[in-house]
């Protein structure tokens, strides 16, 4: 679970791949709006992949994966290679950053992702520093028959185009992996039934329950659902006050049976914890 409490496995994972010093971390800073500078480049230094949760308009919460760079001068250690492999397995959309006319390795990575049926966004970075962007573009287009996105991550040029490409490349089946994604559609009515939080207790379990509720609420709203909520003692009144039965009722696990006994026959019922484990 990441720092926001949203389980990472339910989020779109965007992997950033490229040679060392190609500007991968700077691109992530640009996408996240972070003005912080990355560590100085040292050819023999490699790091584990870094997973950073961000919000992208049109997607919602997603995870950016900043990977160790690859090139012919400094070979990845076994640990770094394993980290890169894991990052590759977790990647739903790959961004491959190019910053020089030797793009052989980048194209090999792109072809590998395509074999895995993962969308690839080719990016030419540092367009304000290098003069042969057309040559790089031609090599990429000849190999992949796709137009790369030209950017300057440090100057924030072309970053909005990268965001647009991410939205365009979201796998068609990704939505069904998200919480309640295949249970409701836009415009459906959803009722959340939740126990009142203890005023005094602040244990980790209660905090986790709060995060599960918040995650479900945010994703339902992102999907365009109509969401209402109540406590279990007000469930009868809430159902009576609705003009139609809710398509879906989501309840805390501890009151599941109580809610089941009162739910309309046509309403689906699940719990926050079950949704989280899907």
Short mmCIF file of N, CA and C in Angstrom, two decimals, residues 85-208:
data_model
loop_
_atom_site.label_atom_id
_atom_site.label_comp_id
_atom_site.label_asym_id
_atom_site.label_seq_id
_atom_site.Cartn_x
_atom_site.Cartn_y
_atom_site.Cartn_z
N UNK A 85 13.39 -6.10 -14.15
CA UNK A 85 12.46 -7.13 -14.61
C UNK A 85 11.13 -7.05 -13.90
N UNK A 86 11.17 -6.82 -12.58
CA UNK A 86 9.94 -6.69 -11.82
C UNK A 86 9.16 -5.45 -12.26
N UNK A 87 9.88 -4.35 -12.48
CA UNK A 87 9.22 -3.13 -12.94
C UNK A 87 8.55 -3.36 -14.29
N UNK A 88 9.21 -4.12 -15.14
CA UNK A 88 8.66 -4.41 -16.45
C UNK A 88 7.38 -5.24 -16.34
N UNK A 89 7.39 -6.21 -15.43
CA UNK A 89 6.21 -7.04 -15.23
C UNK A 89 5.03 -6.22 -14.72
N UNK A 90 5.31 -5.20 -13.92
CA UNK A 90 4.25 -4.40 -13.31
C UNK A 90 3.76 -3.27 -14.21
N UNK A 91 4.45 -3.03 -15.31
CA UNK A 91 4.13 -1.89 -16.16
C UNK A 91 2.90 -2.14 -17.02
N UNK A 92 1.93 -1.22 -16.93
CA UNK A 92 0.75 -1.26 -17.79
C UNK A 92 0.96 -0.41 -19.05
N UNK A 93 1.65 0.71 -18.89
CA UNK A 93 2.01 1.59 -20.01
C UNK A 93 3.48 1.94 -19.86
N UNK A 94 4.26 1.75 -20.91
CA UNK A 94 5.70 2.02 -20.85
C UNK A 94 6.03 3.32 -21.57
N UNK A 95 6.83 4.16 -20.91
CA UNK A 95 7.39 5.35 -21.54
C UNK A 95 8.89 5.11 -21.67
N UNK A 96 9.39 5.15 -22.90
CA UNK A 96 10.81 4.91 -23.15
C UNK A 96 11.44 6.23 -23.60
N UNK A 97 12.41 6.69 -22.82
CA UNK A 97 13.00 8.01 -23.02
C UNK A 97 14.30 7.88 -23.82
N UNK A 98 14.37 8.63 -24.92
CA UNK A 98 15.57 8.67 -25.76
C UNK A 98 16.18 10.07 -25.69
N UNK A 99 17.51 10.13 -25.64
CA UNK A 99 18.17 11.44 -25.60
C UNK A 99 19.47 11.41 -26.41
N UNK A 100 19.51 10.58 -27.44
CA UNK A 100 20.68 10.48 -28.30
C UNK A 100 20.31 9.68 -29.54
N UNK A 101 21.17 9.73 -30.57
CA UNK A 101 20.79 9.09 -31.83
C UNK A 101 21.00 7.58 -31.83
N UNK A 102 21.68 7.03 -30.82
CA UNK A 102 21.81 5.58 -30.70
C UNK A 102 20.63 5.06 -29.88
N UNK A 103 19.60 4.61 -30.58
CA UNK A 103 18.36 4.19 -29.91
C UNK A 103 18.14 2.69 -30.03
N UNK A 104 19.20 1.95 -30.30
CA UNK A 104 19.05 0.50 -30.48
C UNK A 104 18.47 -0.19 -29.26
N UNK A 105 19.01 0.12 -28.08
CA UNK A 105 18.50 -0.52 -26.86
C UNK A 105 17.07 -0.09 -26.56
N UNK A 106 16.79 1.18 -26.79
CA UNK A 106 15.43 1.66 -26.54
C UNK A 106 14.41 0.95 -27.43
N UNK A 107 14.79 0.72 -28.68
CA UNK A 107 13.88 0.03 -29.60
C UNK A 107 13.70 -1.44 -29.19
N UNK A 108 14.76 -2.05 -28.67
CA UNK A 108 14.64 -3.43 -28.20
C UNK A 108 13.66 -3.51 -27.03
N UNK A 109 13.74 -2.55 -26.12
CA UNK A 109 12.80 -2.51 -25.00
C UNK A 109 11.38 -2.30 -25.51
N UNK A 110 11.22 -1.41 -26.48
CA UNK A 110 9.89 -1.15 -27.03
C UNK A 110 9.29 -2.41 -27.64
N UNK A 111 10.11 -3.15 -28.37
CA UNK A 111 9.62 -4.38 -29.00
C UNK A 111 9.27 -5.43 -27.96
N UNK A 112 10.04 -5.47 -26.87
CA UNK A 112 9.74 -6.41 -25.79
C UNK A 112 8.40 -6.10 -25.15
N UNK A 113 8.14 -4.82 -24.91
CA UNK A 113 6.85 -4.44 -24.33
C UNK A 113 5.70 -4.76 -25.28
N UNK A 114 5.92 -4.54 -26.56
CA UNK A 114 4.87 -4.84 -27.54
C UNK A 114 4.57 -6.34 -27.57
N UNK A 115 5.59 -7.16 -27.39
CA UNK A 115 5.35 -8.61 -27.31
C UNK A 115 4.49 -8.95 -26.10
N UNK A 116 4.62 -8.14 -25.06
CA UNK A 116 3.83 -8.34 -23.85
C UNK A 116 2.47 -7.65 -23.94
N UNK A 117 2.16 -7.05 -25.08
CA UNK A 117 0.89 -6.36 -25.30
C UNK A 117 0.74 -5.12 -24.42
N UNK A 118 1.86 -4.54 -24.02
CA UNK A 118 1.82 -3.31 -23.21
C UNK A 118 2.04 -2.11 -24.12
N UNK A 119 1.18 -1.09 -24.05
CA UNK A 119 1.36 0.11 -24.88
C UNK A 119 2.69 0.79 -24.58
N UNK A 120 3.29 1.37 -25.61
CA UNK A 120 4.58 2.04 -25.47
C UNK A 120 4.48 3.47 -25.99
N UNK A 121 5.02 4.40 -25.22
CA UNK A 121 5.13 5.80 -25.64
C UNK A 121 6.61 6.12 -25.78
N UNK A 122 7.05 6.38 -27.00
CA UNK A 122 8.45 6.74 -27.23
C UNK A 122 8.59 8.25 -27.08
N UNK A 123 9.57 8.66 -26.29
CA UNK A 123 9.77 10.08 -25.99
C UNK A 123 11.20 10.47 -26.36
N UNK A 124 11.33 11.56 -27.10
CA UNK A 124 12.65 12.14 -27.36
C UNK A 124 12.81 13.32 -26.41
N UNK A 125 13.73 13.21 -25.47
CA UNK A 125 13.92 14.25 -24.45
C UNK A 125 15.09 15.16 -24.83
N UNK A 126 15.18 16.27 -24.15
CA UNK A 126 16.27 17.25 -24.31
C UNK A 126 16.28 17.88 -25.69
N UNK A 127 15.09 18.17 -26.23
CA UNK A 127 15.03 18.75 -27.57
C UNK A 127 15.61 20.16 -27.61
N UNK A 128 15.77 20.77 -26.43
CA UNK A 128 16.39 22.09 -26.38
C UNK A 128 17.90 22.00 -26.23
N UNK A 129 18.43 20.77 -26.20
CA UNK A 129 19.87 20.59 -26.04
C UNK A 129 20.52 19.82 -27.19
N UNK A 130 19.74 18.98 -27.86
CA UNK A 130 20.30 18.18 -28.95
C UNK A 130 19.75 18.68 -30.29
N UNK A 131 20.54 18.51 -31.34
CA UNK A 131 20.17 19.08 -32.64
C UNK A 131 19.68 18.04 -33.64
N UNK A 132 19.80 16.76 -33.30
CA UNK A 132 19.48 15.72 -34.28
C UNK A 132 18.16 15.01 -33.96
N UNK A 133 17.18 15.75 -33.49
CA UNK A 133 15.91 15.13 -33.11
C UNK A 133 15.20 14.50 -34.30
N UNK A 134 15.34 15.10 -35.48
CA UNK A 134 14.69 14.52 -36.66
C UNK A 134 15.29 13.16 -37.00
N UNK A 135 16.59 13.04 -36.84
CA UNK A 135 17.25 11.76 -37.11
C UNK A 135 16.78 10.70 -36.13
N UNK A 136 16.66 11.08 -34.87
CA UNK A 136 16.17 10.14 -33.85
C UNK A 136 14.73 9.75 -34.16
N UNK A 137 13.92 10.75 -34.50
CA UNK A 137 12.52 10.49 -34.83
C UNK A 137 12.40 9.50 -35.98
N UNK A 138 13.21 9.68 -37.02
CA UNK A 138 13.13 8.81 -38.19
C UNK A 138 13.49 7.37 -37.84
N UNK A 139 14.48 7.19 -36.98
CA UNK A 139 14.86 5.83 -36.58
C UNK A 139 13.72 5.15 -35.82
N UNK A 140 13.10 5.91 -34.93
CA UNK A 140 12.00 5.35 -34.14
C UNK A 140 10.81 5.02 -35.03
N UNK A 141 10.47 5.94 -35.92
CA UNK A 141 9.31 5.72 -36.78
C UNK A 141 9.55 4.56 -37.74
N UNK A 142 10.76 4.46 -38.26
CA UNK A 142 11.07 3.37 -39.18
C UNK A 142 10.93 2.01 -38.50
N UNK A 143 11.32 1.94 -37.23
CA UNK A 143 11.29 0.66 -36.52
C UNK A 143 9.90 0.31 -35.98
N UNK A 144 9.18 1.32 -35.51
CA UNK A 144 7.92 1.06 -34.80
C UNK A 144 6.68 1.56 -35.52
N UNK A 145 6.88 2.39 -36.55
CA UNK A 145 5.76 3.00 -37.27
C UNK A 145 4.87 3.82 -36.32
N UNK A 146 5.51 4.47 -35.36
CA UNK A 146 4.81 5.33 -34.42
C UNK A 146 5.59 6.62 -34.24
N UNK A 147 4.85 7.72 -34.08
CA UNK A 147 5.49 9.01 -33.88
C UNK A 147 5.91 9.16 -32.41
N UNK A 148 7.17 9.48 -32.16
CA UNK A 148 7.58 9.77 -30.78
C UNK A 148 7.12 11.15 -30.35
N UNK A 149 7.09 11.37 -29.05
CA UNK A 149 6.75 12.67 -28.49
C UNK A 149 8.04 13.41 -28.18
N UNK A 150 8.18 14.61 -28.71
CA UNK A 150 9.39 15.41 -28.47
C UNK A 150 9.16 16.33 -27.28
N UNK A 151 10.08 16.27 -26.31
CA UNK A 151 9.90 17.05 -25.09
C UNK A 151 11.23 17.62 -24.59
N UNK A 152 11.11 18.56 -23.69
CA UNK A 152 12.22 18.95 -22.82
C UNK A 152 11.67 18.86 -21.40
N UNK A 153 12.02 17.79 -20.72
CA UNK A 153 11.47 17.57 -19.38
C UNK A 153 11.86 18.68 -18.42
N UNK A 154 13.10 19.15 -18.54
CA UNK A 154 13.57 20.17 -17.59
C UNK A 154 12.88 21.51 -17.83
N UNK A 155 12.47 21.78 -19.09
CA UNK A 155 11.77 23.03 -19.41
C UNK A 155 10.26 22.85 -19.45
N UNK A 156 9.80 21.61 -19.24
CA UNK A 156 8.38 21.28 -19.25
C UNK A 156 7.75 21.40 -20.64
N UNK A 157 8.55 21.39 -21.69
CA UNK A 157 8.01 21.45 -23.05
C UNK A 157 7.49 20.08 -23.45
N UNK A 158 6.27 20.02 -23.95
CA UNK A 158 5.71 18.77 -24.44
C UNK A 158 5.16 17.84 -23.37
N UNK A 159 5.17 18.26 -22.12
CA UNK A 159 4.72 17.37 -21.03
C UNK A 159 3.23 17.08 -21.13
N UNK A 160 2.45 18.08 -21.52
CA UNK A 160 1.01 17.86 -21.66
C UNK A 160 0.72 16.81 -22.73
N UNK A 161 1.52 16.80 -23.78
CA UNK A 161 1.35 15.79 -24.84
C UNK A 161 1.63 14.40 -24.29
N UNK A 162 2.62 14.28 -23.41
CA UNK A 162 2.90 12.98 -22.79
C UNK A 162 1.70 12.53 -21.97
N UNK A 163 1.11 13.44 -21.20
CA UNK A 163 -0.08 13.09 -20.42
C UNK A 163 -1.20 12.61 -21.33
N UNK A 164 -1.40 13.31 -22.44
CA UNK A 164 -2.45 12.91 -23.39
C UNK A 164 -2.19 11.52 -23.95
N UNK A 165 -0.94 11.22 -24.23
CA UNK A 165 -0.59 9.90 -24.75
C UNK A 165 -0.82 8.81 -23.71
N UNK A 166 -0.54 9.13 -22.45
CA UNK A 166 -0.80 8.15 -21.39
C UNK A 166 -2.28 7.80 -21.35
N UNK A 167 -3.13 8.83 -21.39
CA UNK A 167 -4.58 8.60 -21.37
C UNK A 167 -5.00 7.77 -22.58
N UNK A 168 -4.44 8.09 -23.74
CA UNK A 168 -4.79 7.36 -24.96
C UNK A 168 -4.37 5.90 -24.90
N UNK A 169 -3.29 5.64 -24.20
CA UNK A 169 -2.71 4.29 -24.19
C UNK A 169 -3.22 3.39 -23.06
N UNK A 170 -4.13 3.89 -22.24
CA UNK A 170 -4.63 3.05 -21.15
C UNK A 170 -5.25 1.79 -21.74
N UNK A 171 -4.83 0.61 -21.31
CA UNK A 171 -5.41 -0.63 -21.84
C UNK A 171 -6.93 -0.66 -21.69
N UNK A 172 -7.61 -1.16 -22.72
CA UNK A 172 -9.06 -1.16 -22.72
C UNK A 172 -9.65 -1.94 -21.56
N UNK A 173 -8.95 -2.98 -21.10
CA UNK A 173 -9.49 -3.81 -20.03
C UNK A 173 -9.04 -3.35 -18.65
N UNK A 174 -8.35 -2.20 -18.59
CA UNK A 174 -7.83 -1.80 -17.28
C UNK A 174 -8.94 -1.39 -16.33
N UNK A 175 -9.99 -0.77 -16.83
CA UNK A 175 -11.06 -0.28 -15.96
C UNK A 175 -11.69 -1.39 -15.14
N UNK A 176 -11.80 -2.60 -15.70
CA UNK A 176 -12.44 -3.68 -14.96
C UNK A 176 -11.59 -4.15 -13.80
N UNK A 177 -10.31 -3.77 -13.79
CA UNK A 177 -9.45 -4.15 -12.69
C UNK A 177 -9.59 -3.22 -11.50
N UNK A 178 -10.19 -2.07 -11.73
CA UNK A 178 -10.31 -1.10 -10.66
C UNK A 178 -11.48 -1.46 -9.76
N UNK A 179 -11.47 -0.92 -8.56
CA UNK A 179 -12.52 -1.23 -7.60
C UNK A 179 -13.88 -0.90 -8.18
N UNK A 180 -14.80 -1.86 -8.13
CA UNK A 180 -16.19 -1.72 -8.59
C UNK A 180 -16.30 -1.41 -10.07
N UNK A 181 -15.19 -1.49 -10.81
CA UNK A 181 -15.21 -1.10 -12.21
C UNK A 181 -16.16 -1.91 -13.06
N UNK A 182 -16.32 -3.20 -12.76
CA UNK A 182 -17.19 -4.05 -13.57
C UNK A 182 -18.54 -4.28 -12.91
N UNK A 183 -18.81 -3.60 -11.80
CA UNK A 183 -20.08 -3.77 -11.10
C UNK A 183 -21.06 -2.65 -11.38
N UNK A 184 -20.55 -1.49 -11.74
CA UNK A 184 -21.41 -0.33 -11.96
C UNK A 184 -20.99 0.40 -13.22
N UNK A 185 -21.90 1.23 -13.72
CA UNK A 185 -21.62 2.07 -14.87
C UNK A 185 -21.95 3.51 -14.54
N UNK A 186 -21.59 4.40 -15.44
CA UNK A 186 -21.87 5.82 -15.23
C UNK A 186 -23.37 6.04 -15.02
N UNK A 187 -23.70 6.82 -14.00
CA UNK A 187 -25.09 7.12 -13.70
C UNK A 187 -25.76 6.17 -12.72
N UNK A 188 -25.09 5.05 -12.40
CA UNK A 188 -25.67 4.10 -11.45
C UNK A 188 -25.67 4.69 -10.04
N UNK A 189 -26.67 4.30 -9.26
CA UNK A 189 -26.79 4.74 -7.87
C UNK A 189 -26.10 3.74 -6.96
N UNK A 190 -25.21 4.23 -6.11
CA UNK A 190 -24.46 3.37 -5.19
C UNK A 190 -24.67 3.88 -3.76
N UNK A 191 -24.96 2.96 -2.86
CA UNK A 191 -25.16 3.30 -1.45
C UNK A 191 -24.02 2.73 -0.62
N UNK A 192 -23.36 3.59 0.14
CA UNK A 192 -22.30 3.17 1.05
C UNK A 192 -22.85 3.14 2.46
N UNK A 193 -22.72 2.00 3.13
CA UNK A 193 -23.21 1.86 4.50
C UNK A 193 -22.00 1.64 5.41
N UNK A 194 -21.78 2.59 6.31
CA UNK A 194 -20.55 2.59 7.10
C UNK A 194 -20.82 2.81 8.58
N UNK A 195 -20.08 2.09 9.39
CA UNK A 195 -20.16 2.24 10.84
C UNK A 195 -19.50 3.56 11.24
N UNK A 196 -20.05 4.20 12.24
CA UNK A 196 -19.43 5.43 12.74
C UNK A 196 -18.04 5.12 13.28
N UNK A 197 -17.10 5.99 12.97
CA UNK A 197 -15.74 5.81 13.48
C UNK A 197 -15.68 6.15 14.96
N UNK A 198 -14.84 5.41 15.66
CA UNK A 198 -14.64 5.68 17.08
C UNK A 198 -13.94 7.02 17.25
N UNK A 199 -14.41 7.81 18.20
CA UNK A 199 -13.82 9.12 18.44
C UNK A 199 -12.45 9.02 19.10
N UNK A 200 -12.27 7.97 19.89
CA UNK A 200 -11.04 7.87 20.68
C UNK A 200 -9.98 6.99 20.02
N UNK A 201 -10.44 5.97 19.32
CA UNK A 201 -9.49 5.00 18.77
C UNK A 201 -8.91 5.49 17.44
N UNK A 202 -7.60 5.34 17.29
CA UNK A 202 -6.92 5.69 16.05
C UNK A 202 -5.99 4.55 15.64
N UNK A 203 -6.48 3.30 15.75
CA UNK A 203 -5.60 2.17 15.43
C UNK A 203 -5.46 2.00 13.92
N UNK A 204 -4.48 1.20 13.54
CA UNK A 204 -4.15 1.04 12.13
C UNK A 204 -5.27 0.38 11.34
N UNK A 205 -6.02 -0.51 11.99
CA UNK A 205 -7.11 -1.18 11.29
C UNK A 205 -8.20 -0.19 10.90
N UNK A 206 -8.54 0.71 11.81
CA UNK A 206 -9.55 1.72 11.49
C UNK A 206 -9.06 2.65 10.38
N UNK A 207 -7.78 2.98 10.41
CA UNK A 207 -7.23 3.84 9.36
C UNK A 207 -7.30 3.14 8.01
N UNK A 208 -7.05 1.83 8.00
CA UNK A 208 -7.13 1.08 6.75
C UNK A 208 -8.56 1.06 6.21
#
